[in-house]
Each structure stands twice: as structure tokens, then as C-alpha cells.
């Protein structure tokens, strides 16, 4: 009897452990950078890095019946100094409940409008993305104290809605949403964000992957005096991926251009070269930036 009870206890412990998991993950990204009018520098989480170095923890627990609970905590890390931001988990601090009904996320998180742009943007929302730098993500990329619901995927179509209560934002409510269609080679994303008493930001873009190359374009109308469009393409030449992307602010007469070249060293590590030209129009000098970097995902 005693051996049977011990065996059952061990089995129960193993089962409980298998139903929940915690993962450590992150990004290490560093680049040699040069911008017009400045000296060359080692860039860490700069505008010429592919991404911001980070360290994160995420976990899930299977609650049974198709229901899962989870969490994510993520902080930025500066590879030049080893410093983290004063707000430790400024990149993410949320928990969620997911099931057949969809996903409910609560806390500080990337916004629905961000995910709407990320669905089609060519660089994977790199720090040097000209779409992001010219138009943002049709609103803030992150919100504090956000309640976000994402629907199940219906044949490639999904929607997300995020809301920040007035009590969490100096008596100003914030709403954001997206509608995304991703099926086969086609990806389309609509983004919208609005704070009470302010102008709405919105945008729609699409990406079609032909196999050896892909095309993407968007029409963007961020809040404020700026609006415009983007158009670009990517080519896969053997292991090398080359992207040319152009974002034009038609109000400011400002055109940003990006040439990105990425070469994979492994499934998790790649080198990249990014050349960015900020064509500031007739009133200001154009600015060029060059980044040569290395990124590792773990």
C-alpha cells in the first residue's frame, strides 16, 4: 500500500509539473553605428540596432478544459553598460487567461495597433523600421494597465481590442484595436488608437509573399499633422534577405528610406547591415545612418 501511495504521489507531482512551465528568453543585439554629423559608436538598443536587447520570463499553466493562465515579464538591457531601465519590466508586465473564447491579457503590454502594423511590416518592427519611425504604430506601441482581448482565429482572421480605464491614466480613457487577416502568402492589418479628447490614429497595410520576394505597402494617418504611405519589398537571395522600404510623410514632405541586409549564422543568430536615409525635405539637412550588427535570440 505504501509503495502504491508513493507511486501515485510521484505521478501526481510529475503531472502537475508537466502542466505548467516557466521560460527564460531574451535578445542580445549590438551594432557598430555611424550617423551623419556624429562619430562612429557601438550601438546598443539604438535606432540603428535591429532590436532592443532584453531579458524576459514567461510562463503558462494548464487549468484544464482548454483553459490556460500565463504571464510575461520583460525588461530592456543596455549591452554597452549592462544597465536596465528604471522601470524594470517596462517592456512587458502582464498576465492572461486563454481558451476557446480567445485571450484576455491584463497589465502593461504591446498594443493592438502595434500588432496590426507588425502583421505586415517588412523588417519585423526593427528599431530602424522607417514605417515605425515615420508614423509610429498608429498610436502608442505599449500601454500601462491595459485590458486587451484577442479573438480566436477564424480562417486567418482575428481582432483585438484594448482599453485603459480613466482611473489608470489621469482620467483619460484609451482605446486601441486591430483587425488582422493572415492566410497563406497574404497578410493584412488594420490599426486604430484613440485617447479621450484626442484625434484618432489609424493605418492599414498589407504584405504579399510570392516566395522568392515579397511586397508590402500601407496608408497611414497617425494623430497630429502627419500622414502618408509606405511601399517596399524584400528579396530572398539564397540565405541572404534584402529589404528596401520607403515611408513618405506627405504633409511634412519627408521621405525615409531603408536598405536592410540580413545573413543568418544559425536559426537564432544573424548579422545585419541597415542603411537609413531620413530625407527631411527642403527645410532641414538629410541625415544618413549606417548600422552593422549582430543579433542573437535565446
mmCIF file of C-alpha atoms in Angstrom:
data_model
loop_
_atom_site.group_PDB
_atom_site.id
_atom_site.type_symbol
_atom_site.label_atom_id
_atom_site.label_comp_id
_atom_site.label_asym_id
_atom_site.label_seq_id
_atom_site.Cartn_x
_atom_site.Cartn_y
_atom_site.Cartn_z
ATOM 1 C CA UNK A 1 0.000 0.000 0.000
ATOM 2 C CA UNK A 2 2.805 2.401 0.967
ATOM 3 C CA UNK A 3 4.612 1.801 -2.358
ATOM 4 C CA UNK A 4 1.373 2.401 -4.245
ATOM 5 C CA UNK A 5 0.755 5.714 -2.460
ATOM 6 C CA UNK A 6 4.331 6.837 -3.136
ATOM 7 C CA UNK A 7 3.962 5.953 -6.820
ATOM 8 C CA UNK A 8 0.668 7.847 -7.081
ATOM 9 C CA UNK A 9 2.177 10.907 -5.363
ATOM 10 C CA UNK A 10 5.141 10.863 -7.751
ATOM 11 C CA UNK A 11 2.809 10.543 -10.720
ATOM 12 C CA UNK A 12 0.684 13.463 -9.489
ATOM 13 C CA UNK A 13 3.773 15.640 -8.980
ATOM 14 C CA UNK A 14 5.045 14.794 -12.473
ATOM 15 C CA UNK A 15 1.637 15.580 -13.966
ATOM 16 C CA UNK A 16 1.434 18.935 -12.156
ATOM 17 C CA UNK A 17 4.927 19.879 -13.332
ATOM 18 C CA UNK A 18 4.094 18.950 -16.925
ATOM 19 C CA UNK A 19 1.011 21.171 -16.883
ATOM 20 C CA UNK A 20 2.920 24.347 -16.033
ATOM 21 C CA UNK A 21 6.165 25.823 -17.347
ATOM 22 C CA UNK A 22 8.350 28.912 -16.986
ATOM 23 C CA UNK A 23 10.713 30.017 -19.770
ATOM 24 C CA UNK A 24 13.671 32.408 -19.684
ATOM 25 C CA UNK A 25 14.130 34.163 -23.026
ATOM 26 C CA UNK A 26 15.743 37.232 -24.492
ATOM 27 C CA UNK A 27 17.633 39.087 -27.198
ATOM 28 C CA UNK A 28 21.251 40.257 -27.378
ATOM 29 C CA UNK A 29 21.799 42.851 -30.126
ATOM 30 C CA UNK A 30 24.816 45.075 -30.697
ATOM 31 C CA UNK A 31 25.923 47.122 -33.720
ATOM 32 C CA UNK A 32 28.631 49.441 -34.961
ATOM 33 C CA UNK A 33 26.767 52.630 -35.935
ATOM 34 C CA UNK A 34 27.502 55.874 -37.770
ATOM 35 C CA UNK A 35 25.102 58.802 -38.219
ATOM 36 C CA UNK A 36 25.676 61.982 -40.235
ATOM 37 C CA UNK A 37 27.411 64.576 -38.090
ATOM 38 C CA UNK A 38 28.427 62.182 -35.298
ATOM 39 C CA UNK A 39 31.349 59.873 -34.590
ATOM 40 C CA UNK A 40 31.087 56.115 -35.012
ATOM 41 C CA UNK A 41 29.820 54.358 -31.888
ATOM 42 C CA UNK A 42 28.893 50.957 -30.568
ATOM 43 C CA UNK A 43 25.112 50.913 -30.615
ATOM 44 C CA UNK A 44 23.039 49.034 -28.068
ATOM 45 C CA UNK A 45 19.243 49.412 -28.343
ATOM 46 C CA UNK A 46 19.787 52.390 -30.673
ATOM 47 C CA UNK A 47 17.778 53.396 -33.709
ATOM 48 C CA UNK A 48 20.283 51.527 -35.899
ATOM 49 C CA UNK A 49 20.066 48.245 -33.984
ATOM 50 C CA UNK A 50 17.791 45.574 -35.337
ATOM 51 C CA UNK A 51 16.206 45.221 -31.912
ATOM 52 C CA UNK A 52 16.432 46.214 -28.276
ATOM 53 C CA UNK A 53 18.354 43.771 -26.095
ATOM 54 C CA UNK A 54 16.059 42.278 -23.466
ATOM 55 C CA UNK A 55 15.562 39.636 -20.821
ATOM 56 C CA UNK A 56 12.200 38.091 -20.123
ATOM 57 C CA UNK A 57 10.331 35.442 -18.177
ATOM 58 C CA UNK A 58 7.095 33.848 -19.342
ATOM 59 C CA UNK A 59 5.025 31.010 -18.020
ATOM 60 C CA UNK A 60 1.803 29.098 -18.595
ATOM 61 C CA UNK A 61 -0.322 26.748 -16.554
ATOM 62 C CA UNK A 62 -2.853 24.338 -17.979
ATOM 63 C CA UNK A 63 -6.018 24.796 -15.919
ATOM 64 C CA UNK A 64 -7.869 22.000 -17.711
ATOM 65 C CA UNK A 65 -10.836 22.115 -20.026
ATOM 66 C CA UNK A 66 -8.860 24.012 -22.639
ATOM 67 C CA UNK A 67 -8.194 26.917 -20.263
ATOM 68 C CA UNK A 68 -4.685 28.282 -19.619
ATOM 69 C CA UNK A 69 -3.279 31.030 -17.389
ATOM 70 C CA UNK A 70 0.003 32.755 -18.148
ATOM 71 C CA UNK A 71 2.282 35.707 -17.507
ATOM 72 C CA UNK A 72 5.159 37.640 -19.103
ATOM 73 C CA UNK A 73 7.719 39.974 -17.501
ATOM 74 C CA UNK A 74 10.246 41.605 -19.857
ATOM 75 C CA UNK A 75 12.932 44.251 -19.329
ATOM 76 C CA UNK A 76 15.335 46.079 -21.648
ATOM 77 C CA UNK A 77 19.099 45.594 -21.182
ATOM 78 C CA UNK A 78 21.758 48.000 -22.467
ATOM 79 C CA UNK A 79 24.660 45.921 -23.785
ATOM 80 C CA UNK A 80 27.034 48.909 -23.615
ATOM 81 C CA UNK A 81 26.616 49.417 -19.869
ATOM 82 C CA UNK A 82 24.669 46.433 -18.578
ATOM 83 C CA UNK A 83 22.033 48.822 -17.247
ATOM 84 C CA UNK A 84 18.315 48.174 -17.215
ATOM 85 C CA UNK A 85 15.619 50.839 -17.324
ATOM 86 C CA UNK A 86 14.477 52.413 -14.054
ATOM 87 C CA UNK A 87 11.039 50.946 -14.673
ATOM 88 C CA UNK A 88 12.345 47.377 -14.523
ATOM 89 C CA UNK A 89 9.774 45.487 -16.574
ATOM 90 C CA UNK A 90 8.931 48.389 -18.875
ATOM 91 C CA UNK A 91 8.650 46.200 -21.978
ATOM 92 C CA UNK A 92 6.024 43.839 -20.567
ATOM 93 C CA UNK A 93 4.333 43.040 -17.270
ATOM 94 C CA UNK A 94 1.063 41.199 -17.752
ATOM 95 C CA UNK A 95 -0.920 38.058 -17.082
ATOM 96 C CA UNK A 96 -3.516 36.400 -19.281
ATOM 97 C CA UNK A 97 -6.291 33.836 -19.439
ATOM 98 C CA UNK A 98 -6.736 31.964 -22.720
ATOM 99 C CA UNK A 99 -9.131 29.367 -24.029
ATOM 100 C CA UNK A 100 -11.676 28.673 -26.729
ATOM 101 C CA UNK A 101 -13.134 32.137 -26.131
ATOM 102 C CA UNK A 102 -9.857 33.826 -27.117
ATOM 103 C CA UNK A 103 -7.231 35.554 -24.986
ATOM 104 C CA UNK A 104 -7.685 38.128 -22.210
ATOM 105 C CA UNK A 105 -4.480 39.986 -21.267
ATOM 106 C CA UNK A 106 -4.194 42.341 -18.277
ATOM 107 C CA UNK A 107 -1.297 44.697 -17.497
ATOM 108 C CA UNK A 108 1.438 46.574 -19.406
ATOM 109 C CA UNK A 109 1.619 45.208 -22.926
ATOM 110 C CA UNK A 110 2.176 45.882 -26.582
ATOM 111 C CA UNK A 111 -0.984 47.388 -28.029
ATOM 112 C CA UNK A 112 -3.459 46.010 -30.587
ATOM 113 C CA UNK A 113 -2.485 48.801 -33.006
ATOM 114 C CA UNK A 114 1.177 47.696 -32.726
ATOM 115 C CA UNK A 115 0.251 44.122 -33.621
ATOM 116 C CA UNK A 116 -1.818 45.427 -36.541
ATOM 117 C CA UNK A 117 1.296 47.034 -38.060
ATOM 118 C CA UNK A 118 3.573 44.105 -37.143
ATOM 119 C CA UNK A 119 1.310 41.775 -39.169
ATOM 120 C CA UNK A 120 2.593 43.187 -42.480
ATOM 121 C CA UNK A 121 5.702 45.360 -41.796
ATOM 122 C CA UNK A 122 8.772 44.088 -43.693
ATOM 123 C CA UNK A 123 11.520 44.258 -41.029
ATOM 124 C CA UNK A 124 9.624 42.613 -38.164
ATOM 125 C CA UNK A 125 9.308 46.033 -36.458
ATOM 126 C CA UNK A 126 13.074 46.559 -36.251
ATOM 127 C CA UNK A 127 14.352 49.617 -34.395
ATOM 128 C CA UNK A 128 15.309 51.121 -37.761
ATOM 129 C CA UNK A 129 11.920 50.442 -39.399
ATOM 130 C CA UNK A 130 11.083 53.523 -41.493
ATOM 131 C CA UNK A 131 7.362 52.788 -41.110
ATOM 132 C CA UNK A 132 7.646 52.913 -37.319
ATOM 133 C CA UNK A 133 9.983 55.919 -37.288
ATOM 134 C CA UNK A 134 7.854 57.915 -39.714
ATOM 135 C CA UNK A 135 4.366 57.042 -38.469
ATOM 136 C CA UNK A 136 4.762 55.164 -35.198
ATOM 137 C CA UNK A 137 2.448 52.189 -34.892
ATOM 138 C CA UNK A 138 -0.764 54.135 -35.493
ATOM 139 C CA UNK A 139 -0.645 55.008 -31.792
ATOM 140 C CA UNK A 140 1.425 54.049 -28.752
ATOM 141 C CA UNK A 141 3.303 50.767 -29.061
ATOM 142 C CA UNK A 142 2.691 49.960 -25.360
ATOM 143 C CA UNK A 143 0.057 50.839 -22.786
ATOM 144 C CA UNK A 144 0.089 50.587 -18.998
ATOM 145 C CA UNK A 145 -2.793 48.923 -17.145
ATOM 146 C CA UNK A 146 -4.410 47.715 -20.359
ATOM 147 C CA UNK A 147 -7.199 45.183 -20.680
ATOM 148 C CA UNK A 148 -6.778 43.517 -24.072
ATOM 149 C CA UNK A 149 -8.994 40.890 -25.655
ATOM 150 C CA UNK A 150 -7.951 38.929 -28.764
ATOM 151 C CA UNK A 151 -10.496 36.763 -30.555
ATOM 152 C CA UNK A 152 -9.906 33.208 -31.739
ATOM 153 C CA UNK A 153 -8.509 32.846 -35.259
ATOM 154 C CA UNK A 154 -11.266 32.337 -37.820
ATOM 155 C CA UNK A 155 -9.645 31.113 -41.034
ATOM 156 C CA UNK A 156 -6.797 33.574 -40.660
ATOM 157 C CA UNK A 157 -8.917 36.474 -39.373
ATOM 158 C CA UNK A 158 -8.711 37.839 -35.833
ATOM 159 C CA UNK A 159 -9.448 41.053 -33.959
ATOM 160 C CA UNK A 160 -8.011 42.587 -30.794
ATOM 161 C CA UNK A 161 -9.366 45.366 -28.598
ATOM 162 C CA UNK A 162 -7.513 47.140 -25.785
ATOM 163 C CA UNK A 163 -8.862 49.566 -23.190
ATOM 164 C CA UNK A 164 -7.212 51.620 -20.455
ATOM 165 C CA UNK A 165 -9.598 52.883 -17.779
ATOM 166 C CA UNK A 166 -9.686 56.568 -16.857
ATOM 167 C CA UNK A 167 -8.583 55.739 -13.331
ATOM 168 C CA UNK A 168 -5.320 54.328 -14.680
ATOM 169 C CA UNK A 169 -4.457 57.246 -16.965
ATOM 170 C CA UNK A 170 -5.070 60.632 -15.297
ATOM 171 C CA UNK A 171 -8.809 60.466 -16.055
ATOM 172 C CA UNK A 172 -8.217 59.871 -19.790
ATOM 173 C CA UNK A 173 -9.511 56.597 -21.252
ATOM 174 C CA UNK A 174 -7.601 54.990 -24.115
ATOM 175 C CA UNK A 175 -8.859 52.553 -26.757
ATOM 176 C CA UNK A 176 -6.991 50.641 -29.431
ATOM 177 C CA UNK A 177 -7.920 47.855 -31.817
ATOM 178 C CA UNK A 178 -6.811 45.883 -34.815
ATOM 179 C CA UNK A 179 -8.250 43.600 -37.454
ATOM 180 C CA UNK A 180 -5.745 41.146 -38.936
ATOM 181 C CA UNK A 181 -6.010 38.660 -41.786
ATOM 182 C CA UNK A 182 -3.083 36.269 -42.263
ATOM 183 C CA UNK A 183 -3.605 33.286 -44.520
ATOM 184 C CA UNK A 184 -1.082 31.784 -46.903
ATOM 185 C CA UNK A 185 1.022 34.430 -48.632
ATOM 186 C CA UNK A 186 -1.272 37.365 -47.744
ATOM 187 C CA UNK A 187 -1.196 39.426 -44.551
ATOM 188 C CA UNK A 188 -3.385 42.477 -43.972
ATOM 189 C CA UNK A 189 -3.535 44.575 -40.801
ATOM 190 C CA UNK A 190 -5.729 47.494 -39.746
ATOM 191 C CA UNK A 191 -4.759 49.551 -36.687
ATOM 192 C CA UNK A 192 -6.648 52.177 -34.691
ATOM 193 C CA UNK A 193 -5.913 54.035 -31.445
ATOM 194 C CA UNK A 194 -7.626 56.923 -29.666
ATOM 195 C CA UNK A 195 -7.437 58.628 -26.295
ATOM 196 C CA UNK A 196 -10.459 60.537 -24.960
ATOM 197 C CA UNK A 197 -10.497 64.092 -26.287
ATOM 198 C CA UNK A 198 -7.714 63.423 -28.810
ATOM 199 C CA UNK A 199 -7.518 62.720 -32.512
ATOM 200 C CA UNK A 200 -7.574 59.071 -33.590
ATOM 201 C CA UNK A 201 -4.532 57.425 -35.174
ATOM 202 C CA UNK A 202 -5.112 54.766 -37.814
ATOM 203 C CA UNK A 203 -3.474 52.855 -40.605
ATOM 204 C CA UNK A 204 -3.855 49.872 -42.888
ATOM 205 C CA UNK A 205 -1.172 47.817 -44.593
ATOM 206 C CA UNK A 206 -0.680 44.585 -46.489
ATOM 207 C CA UNK A 207 2.127 42.188 -47.360
ATOM 208 C CA UNK A 208 2.097 39.529 -50.089
ATOM 209 C CA UNK A 209 4.803 36.856 -50.149
ATOM 210 C CA UNK A 210 5.483 35.489 -53.636
ATOM 211 C CA UNK A 211 8.107 33.063 -52.330
ATOM 212 C CA UNK A 212 11.424 34.461 -53.566
ATOM 213 C CA UNK A 213 10.232 38.015 -52.907
ATOM 214 C CA UNK A 214 7.512 39.911 -51.079
ATOM 215 C CA UNK A 215 5.795 43.273 -51.459
ATOM 216 C CA UNK A 216 4.292 45.476 -48.748
ATOM 217 C CA UNK A 217 2.519 48.796 -48.625
ATOM 218 C CA UNK A 218 0.410 50.897 -46.299
ATOM 219 C CA UNK A 219 -1.625 54.068 -45.906
ATOM 220 C CA UNK A 220 -1.002 55.725 -42.526
ATOM 221 C CA UNK A 221 -2.788 58.545 -40.692
ATOM 222 C CA UNK A 222 -1.230 58.958 -37.235
ATOM 223 C CA UNK A 223 -2.679 61.520 -34.870
ATOM 224 C CA UNK A 224 -1.335 65.026 -35.455
ATOM 225 C CA UNK A 225 -0.185 66.754 -38.621
ATOM 226 C CA UNK A 226 1.446 63.774 -40.273
ATOM 227 C CA UNK A 227 0.011 61.298 -42.756
ATOM 228 C CA UNK A 228 1.320 59.369 -45.714
ATOM 229 C CA UNK A 229 2.149 55.956 -47.093
ATOM 230 C CA UNK A 230 4.825 53.278 -47.290
ATOM 231 C CA UNK A 231 5.884 50.895 -50.021
ATOM 232 C CA UNK A 232 8.634 48.320 -50.059
ATOM 233 C CA UNK A 233 9.792 44.859 -50.953
ATOM 234 C CA UNK A 234 12.011 42.034 -49.848
ATOM 235 C CA UNK A 235 14.092 39.535 -51.824
ATOM 236 C CA UNK A 236 15.446 36.200 -50.633
ATOM 237 C CA UNK A 237 18.777 35.582 -52.415
ATOM 238 C CA UNK A 238 19.908 32.218 -51.078
ATOM 239 C CA UNK A 239 20.385 32.662 -47.327
ATOM 240 C CA UNK A 240 20.514 36.474 -47.643
ATOM 241 C CA UNK A 241 17.381 38.584 -47.160
ATOM 242 C CA UNK A 242 17.351 42.094 -48.646
ATOM 243 C CA UNK A 243 14.686 44.689 -47.871
ATOM 244 C CA UNK A 244 14.046 48.071 -49.475
ATOM 245 C CA UNK A 245 11.379 50.109 -47.665
ATOM 246 C CA UNK A 246 10.206 53.689 -48.215
ATOM 247 C CA UNK A 247 7.911 55.735 -45.951
ATOM 248 C CA UNK A 248 6.656 59.108 -47.150
ATOM 249 C CA UNK A 249 5.062 61.752 -44.922
ATOM 250 C CA UNK A 250 3.036 63.704 -47.460
ATOM 251 C CA UNK A 251 2.296 66.534 -45.017
ATOM 252 C CA UNK A 252 5.907 67.216 -43.991
ATOM 253 C CA UNK A 253 7.333 66.269 -47.429
ATOM 254 C CA UNK A 254 9.666 63.899 -45.590
ATOM 255 C CA UNK A 255 10.768 60.584 -47.133
ATOM 256 C CA UNK A 256 12.589 57.922 -45.127
ATOM 257 C CA UNK A 257 14.361 55.097 -46.950
ATOM 258 C CA UNK A 258 15.761 51.842 -45.588
ATOM 259 C CA UNK A 259 18.007 49.199 -47.102
ATOM 260 C CA UNK A 260 18.398 46.157 -44.835
ATOM 261 C CA UNK A 261 20.537 43.068 -45.479
ATOM 262 C CA UNK A 262 20.382 40.081 -43.114
ATOM 263 C CA UNK A 263 22.514 36.937 -43.165
ATOM 264 C CA UNK A 264 21.705 34.015 -40.814
ATOM 265 C CA UNK A 265 24.564 32.368 -38.932
ATOM 266 C CA UNK A 266 22.176 29.894 -37.300
ATOM 267 C CA UNK A 267 18.471 29.569 -36.537
ATOM 268 C CA UNK A 268 18.818 32.044 -33.656
ATOM 269 C CA UNK A 269 21.700 34.314 -34.707
ATOM 270 C CA UNK A 270 22.087 36.651 -37.669
ATOM 271 C CA UNK A 271 24.214 39.555 -38.855
ATOM 272 C CA UNK A 272 22.705 42.611 -40.467
ATOM 273 C CA UNK A 273 23.505 45.825 -42.271
ATOM 274 C CA UNK A 274 20.995 48.676 -42.192
ATOM 275 C CA UNK A 275 21.284 51.903 -44.146
ATOM 276 C CA UNK A 276 18.679 54.538 -43.285
ATOM 277 C CA UNK A 277 18.215 57.862 -45.056
ATOM 278 C CA UNK A 278 15.966 60.472 -43.484
ATOM 279 C CA UNK A 279 15.069 62.884 -46.291
ATOM 280 C CA UNK A 280 13.933 65.825 -44.195
ATOM 281 C CA UNK A 281 12.751 67.923 -47.131
ATOM 282 C CA UNK A 282 13.820 71.447 -48.073
ATOM 283 C CA UNK A 283 13.973 72.982 -44.591
ATOM 284 C CA UNK A 284 16.468 70.605 -42.950
ATOM 285 C CA UNK A 285 19.522 68.607 -43.973
ATOM 286 C CA UNK A 286 19.113 64.971 -44.858
ATOM 287 C CA UNK A 287 20.516 62.515 -42.315
ATOM 288 C CA UNK A 288 22.084 59.153 -43.146
ATOM 289 C CA UNK A 289 22.652 56.314 -40.700
ATOM 290 C CA UNK A 290 24.522 53.033 -41.054
ATOM 291 C CA UNK A 291 24.442 50.086 -38.690
ATOM 292 C CA UNK A 292 26.447 46.843 -38.883
ATOM 293 C CA UNK A 293 25.209 44.465 -36.212
ATOM 294 C CA UNK A 294 24.814 41.036 -34.706
ATOM 295 C CA UNK A 295 21.662 39.695 -33.062
ATOM 296 C CA UNK A 296 21.142 36.525 -31.032
ATOM 297 C CA UNK A 297 17.749 35.303 -29.824
ATOM 298 C CA UNK A 298 17.577 32.872 -26.923
#
